[in-house]
Tab-separated table of C-alpha atoms and ligand atoms in Angstrom:
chain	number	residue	atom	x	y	z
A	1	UNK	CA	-4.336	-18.996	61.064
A	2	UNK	CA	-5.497	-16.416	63.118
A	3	UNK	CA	-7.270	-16.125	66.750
A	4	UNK	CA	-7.944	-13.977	69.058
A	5	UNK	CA	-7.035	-15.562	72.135
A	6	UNK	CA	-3.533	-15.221	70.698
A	7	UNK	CA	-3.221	-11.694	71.037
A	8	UNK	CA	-2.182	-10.380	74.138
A	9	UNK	CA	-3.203	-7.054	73.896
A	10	UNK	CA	-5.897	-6.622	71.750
A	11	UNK	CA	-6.340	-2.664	72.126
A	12	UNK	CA	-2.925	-2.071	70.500
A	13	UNK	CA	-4.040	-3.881	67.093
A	14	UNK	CA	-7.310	-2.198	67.408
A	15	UNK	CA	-5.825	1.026	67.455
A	16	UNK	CA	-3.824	0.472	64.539
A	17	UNK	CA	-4.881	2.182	61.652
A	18	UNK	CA	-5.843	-0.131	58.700
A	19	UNK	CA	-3.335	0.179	55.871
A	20	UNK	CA	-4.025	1.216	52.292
A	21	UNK	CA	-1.637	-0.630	49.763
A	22	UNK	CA	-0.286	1.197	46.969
A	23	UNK	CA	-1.072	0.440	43.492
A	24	UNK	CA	2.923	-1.199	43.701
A	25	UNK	CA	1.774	-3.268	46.998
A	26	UNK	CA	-1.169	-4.891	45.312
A	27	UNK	CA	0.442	-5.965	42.578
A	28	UNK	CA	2.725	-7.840	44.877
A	29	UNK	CA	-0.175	-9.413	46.629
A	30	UNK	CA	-2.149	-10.431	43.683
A	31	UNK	CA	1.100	-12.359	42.386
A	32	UNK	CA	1.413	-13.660	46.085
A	33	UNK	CA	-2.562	-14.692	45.891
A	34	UNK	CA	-1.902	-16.242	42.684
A	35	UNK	CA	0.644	-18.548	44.018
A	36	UNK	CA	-1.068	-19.824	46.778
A	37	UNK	CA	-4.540	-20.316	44.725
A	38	UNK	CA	-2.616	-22.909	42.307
A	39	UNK	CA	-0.674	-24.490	45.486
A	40	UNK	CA	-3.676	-24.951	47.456
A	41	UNK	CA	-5.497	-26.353	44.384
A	42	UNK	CA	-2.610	-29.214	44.116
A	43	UNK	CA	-3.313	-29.399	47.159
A	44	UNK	CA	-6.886	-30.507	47.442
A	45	UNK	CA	-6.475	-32.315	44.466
A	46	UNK	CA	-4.162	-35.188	46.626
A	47	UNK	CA	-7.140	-35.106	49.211
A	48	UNK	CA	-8.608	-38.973	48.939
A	49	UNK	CA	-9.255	-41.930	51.758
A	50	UNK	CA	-5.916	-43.115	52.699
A	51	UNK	CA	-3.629	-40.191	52.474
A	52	UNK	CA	-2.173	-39.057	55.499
A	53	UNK	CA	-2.079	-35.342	56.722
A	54	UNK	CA	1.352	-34.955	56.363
A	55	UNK	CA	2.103	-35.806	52.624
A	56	UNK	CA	-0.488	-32.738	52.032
A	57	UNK	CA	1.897	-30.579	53.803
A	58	UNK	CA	4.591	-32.023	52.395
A	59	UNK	CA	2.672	-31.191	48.807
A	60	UNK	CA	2.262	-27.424	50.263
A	61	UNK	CA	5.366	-26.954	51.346
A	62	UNK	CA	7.002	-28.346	48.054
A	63	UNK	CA	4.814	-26.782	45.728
A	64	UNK	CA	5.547	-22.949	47.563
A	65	UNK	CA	9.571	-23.591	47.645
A	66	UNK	CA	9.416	-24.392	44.088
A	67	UNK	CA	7.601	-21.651	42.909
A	68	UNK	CA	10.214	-19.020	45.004
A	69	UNK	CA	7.498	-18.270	48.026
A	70	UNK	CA	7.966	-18.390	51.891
A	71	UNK	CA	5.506	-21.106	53.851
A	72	UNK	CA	3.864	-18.361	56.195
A	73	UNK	CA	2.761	-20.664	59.238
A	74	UNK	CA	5.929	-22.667	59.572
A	75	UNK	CA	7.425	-21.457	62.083
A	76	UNK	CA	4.837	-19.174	63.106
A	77	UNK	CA	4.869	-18.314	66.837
A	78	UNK	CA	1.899	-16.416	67.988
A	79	UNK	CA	2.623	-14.828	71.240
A	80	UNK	CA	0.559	-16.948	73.793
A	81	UNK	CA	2.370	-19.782	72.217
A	82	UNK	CA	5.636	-21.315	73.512
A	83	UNK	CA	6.413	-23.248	70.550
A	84	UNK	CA	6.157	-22.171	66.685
A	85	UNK	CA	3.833	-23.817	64.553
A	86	UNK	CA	5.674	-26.932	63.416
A	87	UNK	CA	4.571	-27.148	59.707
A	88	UNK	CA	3.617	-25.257	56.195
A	89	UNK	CA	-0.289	-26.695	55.921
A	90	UNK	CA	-2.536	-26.696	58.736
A	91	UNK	CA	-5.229	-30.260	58.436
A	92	UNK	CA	-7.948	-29.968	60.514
A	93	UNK	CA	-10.349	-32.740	60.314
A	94	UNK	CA	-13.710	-33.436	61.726
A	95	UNK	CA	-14.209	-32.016	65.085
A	96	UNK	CA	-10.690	-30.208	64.160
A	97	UNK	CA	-12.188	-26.276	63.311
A	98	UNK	CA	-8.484	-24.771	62.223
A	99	UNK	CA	-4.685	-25.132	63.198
A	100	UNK	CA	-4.339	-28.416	62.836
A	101	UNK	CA	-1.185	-30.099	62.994
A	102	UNK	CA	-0.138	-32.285	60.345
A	103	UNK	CA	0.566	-35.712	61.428
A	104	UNK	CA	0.841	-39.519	60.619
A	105	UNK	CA	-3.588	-39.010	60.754
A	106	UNK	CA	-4.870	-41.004	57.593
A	107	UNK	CA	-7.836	-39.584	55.808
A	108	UNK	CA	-10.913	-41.906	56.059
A	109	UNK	CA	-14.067	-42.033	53.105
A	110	UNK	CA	-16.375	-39.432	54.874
A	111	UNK	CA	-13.812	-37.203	56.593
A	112	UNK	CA	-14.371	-33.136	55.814
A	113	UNK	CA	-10.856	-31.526	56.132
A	114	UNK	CA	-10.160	-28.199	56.258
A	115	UNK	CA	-6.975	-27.391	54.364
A	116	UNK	CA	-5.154	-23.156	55.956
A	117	UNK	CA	-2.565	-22.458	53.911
A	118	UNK	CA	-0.511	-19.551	53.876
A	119	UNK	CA	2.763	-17.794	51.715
A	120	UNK	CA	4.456	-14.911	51.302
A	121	UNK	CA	6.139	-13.639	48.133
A	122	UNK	CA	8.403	-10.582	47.417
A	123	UNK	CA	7.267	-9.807	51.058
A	124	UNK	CA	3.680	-9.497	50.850
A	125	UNK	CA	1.407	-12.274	52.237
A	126	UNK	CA	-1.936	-14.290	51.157
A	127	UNK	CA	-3.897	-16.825	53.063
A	128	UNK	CA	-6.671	-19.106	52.209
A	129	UNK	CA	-8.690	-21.909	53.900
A	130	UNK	CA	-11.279	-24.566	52.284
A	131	UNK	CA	-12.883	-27.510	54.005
A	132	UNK	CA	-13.186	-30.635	50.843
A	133	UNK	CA	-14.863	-34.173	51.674
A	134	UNK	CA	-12.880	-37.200	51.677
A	135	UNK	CA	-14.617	-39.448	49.053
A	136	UNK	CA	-18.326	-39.756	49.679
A	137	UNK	CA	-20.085	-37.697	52.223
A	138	UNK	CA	-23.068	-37.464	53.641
A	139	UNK	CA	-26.006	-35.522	52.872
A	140	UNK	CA	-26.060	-32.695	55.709
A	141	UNK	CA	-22.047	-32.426	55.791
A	142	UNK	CA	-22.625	-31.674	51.750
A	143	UNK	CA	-25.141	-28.687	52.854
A	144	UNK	CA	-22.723	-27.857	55.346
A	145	UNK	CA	-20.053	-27.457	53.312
A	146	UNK	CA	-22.143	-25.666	50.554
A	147	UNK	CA	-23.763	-23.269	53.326
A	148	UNK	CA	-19.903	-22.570	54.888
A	149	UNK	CA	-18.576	-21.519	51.702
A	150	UNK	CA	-21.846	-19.389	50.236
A	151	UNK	CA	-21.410	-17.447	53.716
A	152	UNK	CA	-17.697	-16.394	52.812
A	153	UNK	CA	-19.068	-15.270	49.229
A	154	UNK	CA	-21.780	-13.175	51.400
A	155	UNK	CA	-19.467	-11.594	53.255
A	156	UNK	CA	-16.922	-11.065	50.673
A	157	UNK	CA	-20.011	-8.810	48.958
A	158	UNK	CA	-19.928	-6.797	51.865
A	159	UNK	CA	-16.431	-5.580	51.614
A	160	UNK	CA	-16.575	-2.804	49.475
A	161	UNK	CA	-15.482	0.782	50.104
A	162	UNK	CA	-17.854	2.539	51.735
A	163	UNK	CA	-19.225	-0.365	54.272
A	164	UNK	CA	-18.184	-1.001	57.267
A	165	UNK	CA	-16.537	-4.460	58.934
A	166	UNK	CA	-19.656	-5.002	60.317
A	167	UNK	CA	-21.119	-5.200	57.495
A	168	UNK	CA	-19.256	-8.307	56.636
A	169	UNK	CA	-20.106	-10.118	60.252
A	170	UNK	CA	-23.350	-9.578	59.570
A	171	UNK	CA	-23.740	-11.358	56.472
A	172	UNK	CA	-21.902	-14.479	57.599
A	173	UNK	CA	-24.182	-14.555	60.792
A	174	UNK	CA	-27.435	-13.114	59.277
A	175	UNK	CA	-27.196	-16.420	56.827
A	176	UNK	CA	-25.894	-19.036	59.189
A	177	UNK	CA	-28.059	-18.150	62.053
A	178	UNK	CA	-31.056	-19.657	60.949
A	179	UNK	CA	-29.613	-22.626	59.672
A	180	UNK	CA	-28.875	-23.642	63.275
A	181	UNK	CA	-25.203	-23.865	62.675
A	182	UNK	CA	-22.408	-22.469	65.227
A	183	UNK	CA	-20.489	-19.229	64.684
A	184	UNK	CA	-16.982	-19.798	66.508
A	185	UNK	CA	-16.683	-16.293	67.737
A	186	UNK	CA	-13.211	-16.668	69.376
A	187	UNK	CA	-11.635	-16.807	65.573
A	188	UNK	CA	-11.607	-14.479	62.818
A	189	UNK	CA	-10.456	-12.597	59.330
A	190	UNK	CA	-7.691	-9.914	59.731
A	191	UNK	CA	-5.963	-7.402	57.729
A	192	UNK	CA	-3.183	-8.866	55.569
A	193	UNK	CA	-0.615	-7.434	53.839
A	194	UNK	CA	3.218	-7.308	54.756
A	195	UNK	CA	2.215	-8.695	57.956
A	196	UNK	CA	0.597	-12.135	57.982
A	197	UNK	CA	-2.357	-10.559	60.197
A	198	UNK	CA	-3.048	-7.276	60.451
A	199	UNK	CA	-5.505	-4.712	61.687
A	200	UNK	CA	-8.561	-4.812	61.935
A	201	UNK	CA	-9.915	-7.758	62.722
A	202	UNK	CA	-12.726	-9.475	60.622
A	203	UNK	CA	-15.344	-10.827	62.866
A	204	UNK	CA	-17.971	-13.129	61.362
A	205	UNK	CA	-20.792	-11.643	63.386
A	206	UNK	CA	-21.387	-8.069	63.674
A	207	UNK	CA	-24.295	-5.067	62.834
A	208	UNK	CA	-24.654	-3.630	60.127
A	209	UNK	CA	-22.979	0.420	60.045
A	210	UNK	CA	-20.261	-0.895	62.646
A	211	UNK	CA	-16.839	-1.030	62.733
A	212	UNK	CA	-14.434	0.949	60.688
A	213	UNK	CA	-15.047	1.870	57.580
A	214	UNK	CA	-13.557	0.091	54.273
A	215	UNK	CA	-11.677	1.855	52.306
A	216	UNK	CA	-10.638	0.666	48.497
A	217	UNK	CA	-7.012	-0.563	48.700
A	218	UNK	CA	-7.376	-2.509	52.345
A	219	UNK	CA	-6.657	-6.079	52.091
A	220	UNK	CA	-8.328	-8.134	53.819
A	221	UNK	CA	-8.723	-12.522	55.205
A	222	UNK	CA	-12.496	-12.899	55.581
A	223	UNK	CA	-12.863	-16.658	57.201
A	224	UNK	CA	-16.350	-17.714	58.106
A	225	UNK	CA	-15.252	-20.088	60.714
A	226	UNK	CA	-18.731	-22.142	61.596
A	227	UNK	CA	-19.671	-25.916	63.572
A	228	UNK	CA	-22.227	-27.940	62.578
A	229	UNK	CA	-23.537	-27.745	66.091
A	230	UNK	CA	-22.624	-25.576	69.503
A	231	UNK	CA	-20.082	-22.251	68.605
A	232	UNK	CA	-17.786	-22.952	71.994
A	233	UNK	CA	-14.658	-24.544	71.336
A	234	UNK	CA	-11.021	-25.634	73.321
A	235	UNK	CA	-7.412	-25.580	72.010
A	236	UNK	CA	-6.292	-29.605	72.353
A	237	UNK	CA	-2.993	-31.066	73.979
A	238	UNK	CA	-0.671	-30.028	71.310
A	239	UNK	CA	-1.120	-26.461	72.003
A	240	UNK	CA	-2.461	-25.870	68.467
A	241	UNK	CA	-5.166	-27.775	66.940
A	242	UNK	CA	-8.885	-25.991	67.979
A	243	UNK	CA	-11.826	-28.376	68.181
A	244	UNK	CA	-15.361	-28.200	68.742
A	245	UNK	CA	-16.717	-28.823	72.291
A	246	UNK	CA	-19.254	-30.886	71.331
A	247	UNK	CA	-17.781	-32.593	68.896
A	248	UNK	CA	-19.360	-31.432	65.896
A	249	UNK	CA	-18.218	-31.028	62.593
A	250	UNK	CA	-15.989	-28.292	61.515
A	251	UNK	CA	-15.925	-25.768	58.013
A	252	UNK	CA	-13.694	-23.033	57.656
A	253	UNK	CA	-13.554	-20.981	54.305
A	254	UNK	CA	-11.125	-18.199	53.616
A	255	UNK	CA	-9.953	-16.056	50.763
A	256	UNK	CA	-7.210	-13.011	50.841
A	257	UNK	CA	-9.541	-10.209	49.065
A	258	UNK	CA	-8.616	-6.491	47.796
A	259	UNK	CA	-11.536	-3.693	48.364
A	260	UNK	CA	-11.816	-1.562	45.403
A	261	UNK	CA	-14.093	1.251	44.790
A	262	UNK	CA	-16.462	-1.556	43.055
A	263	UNK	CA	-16.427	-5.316	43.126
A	264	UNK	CA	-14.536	-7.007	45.628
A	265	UNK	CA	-11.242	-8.867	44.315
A	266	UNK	CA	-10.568	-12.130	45.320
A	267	UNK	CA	-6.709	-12.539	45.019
A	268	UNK	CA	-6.688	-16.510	46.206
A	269	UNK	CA	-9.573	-17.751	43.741
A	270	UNK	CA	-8.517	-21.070	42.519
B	1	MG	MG1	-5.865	-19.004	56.866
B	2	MG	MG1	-6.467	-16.079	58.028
């Protein structure tokens, strides 16, 4: 999970400067990747019509106390929020586009549900996202979900040392664009590391040659957040769960990813 609108003070985390793990540190995180790949893989493998969205955070949050790893979003209090986040897996469904709250909410034959899950192990973090059908789906949510996810593996092949974040924005938008779907701008990828979200942030729109530069041994969560329809979107009742605001359907795909001086690694590929 990660927005902006959390973030008071958004200067102070741009200022930042982006940290370089160690050869020591990444080791950590591609353990802590590793973890969370095979947890969130249980996990969409007990997505079917009838399940509710709390036994799949009941899976996540079993499956990462059993293998010795810390739940990152329980608990989780971003500081606009009054109250933590109240559970391990965040369900969005539909309309839902991230930080969904697990709930009694039983998953119907058509759904698309976007599973955020997030650990930390020996004190170094991963987080990933994927949005899976429920059952059967239609044609253009099948396209949708296909288009949502090739767009993260555009923008991961931007983040090499040497480019810039831009770079990265500008692939997710530069492919979704013409496709007619909606960038929501007011959430993005971060740094990741010992913190759960670090500098810089990861916008999924962007020129190319902005931003910082990427450096080999920055880790980062790139999360091409996207509608089906209009990019503007409100933060419901609960205090937590974004939605579109126009109803549309919702994809979010995410991987935690280590820039190297070549190929990109993705340390949450399941
Ligand atoms: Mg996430
Ligand atoms: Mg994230």
């Amino acid at each position: 999970m990660h927005t902006r609108y959390e973030i008071p003070d958004t200067r102070l985390l741009m200022s930042m400067s982006t940290k370089i793990k160690s050869p020591q540190e990444i080791a950590l995180m591609r353990t802590a990747g590793k973890h969370l790949a095979a947890v969130l893989s249980e996990v969409r493998n007990a997505v079917r019509a009838g399940v509710s969205t709390r036994e799949l955070d009941t899976i996540a949050h079993d499956r990462i106390l059993s293998r010795g790893c810390i739940p990152a979003f329980l608990k989780y209090k971003p500081d606009m929020h009054h109250k933590p986040f109240p559970a391990t897996l965040c369900v969005s469904v539909n309309d839902e586009i991230v930080h969904g709250i697990p709930s009694e909410r039983i998953l119907k034959e058509g759904d698309i549900v976007s599973l955020d899950l997030g650990l930390s192990s020996d004190g170094f973090f991963a987080d990933s996202a994927i949005t899976v059908p429920v059952g059967e789906i239609s044609k253009d949510k099948k396209i949708f979900l296909r288009d949502a996810e090739e767009a993260l593996h555009l923008a991961i092949a931007q983040a090499r040392a040497g480019n810039h974040i831009g770079d990265i924005g500008h692939a997710v938008e530069s492919f979704i664009k013409p496709k007619k779907y909606g960038i929501v701008r007011d959430l993005s990828g971060h740094g990741i590391g010992r913190e759960l979200h670090e500098s810089p942030y990861v916008p999924n729109f962007g020129k190319k040659g902005s931003g910082e530069i990427l450096r080999a041994g920055m880790t980062i969560a790139i999360e091409p957040i996207l509608s089906m329809g209009r990019p503007e979107m409100f933060v419901a009742s609960d205090g937590y769960t974004c939605k579109t605001s126009d109803g549309s359907l919702a994809a979010h795909f995410e991987h935690t990813i280590l820039i190297t001086d070549g190929e990109p690694e993705i340390l949450t590929l399941i």
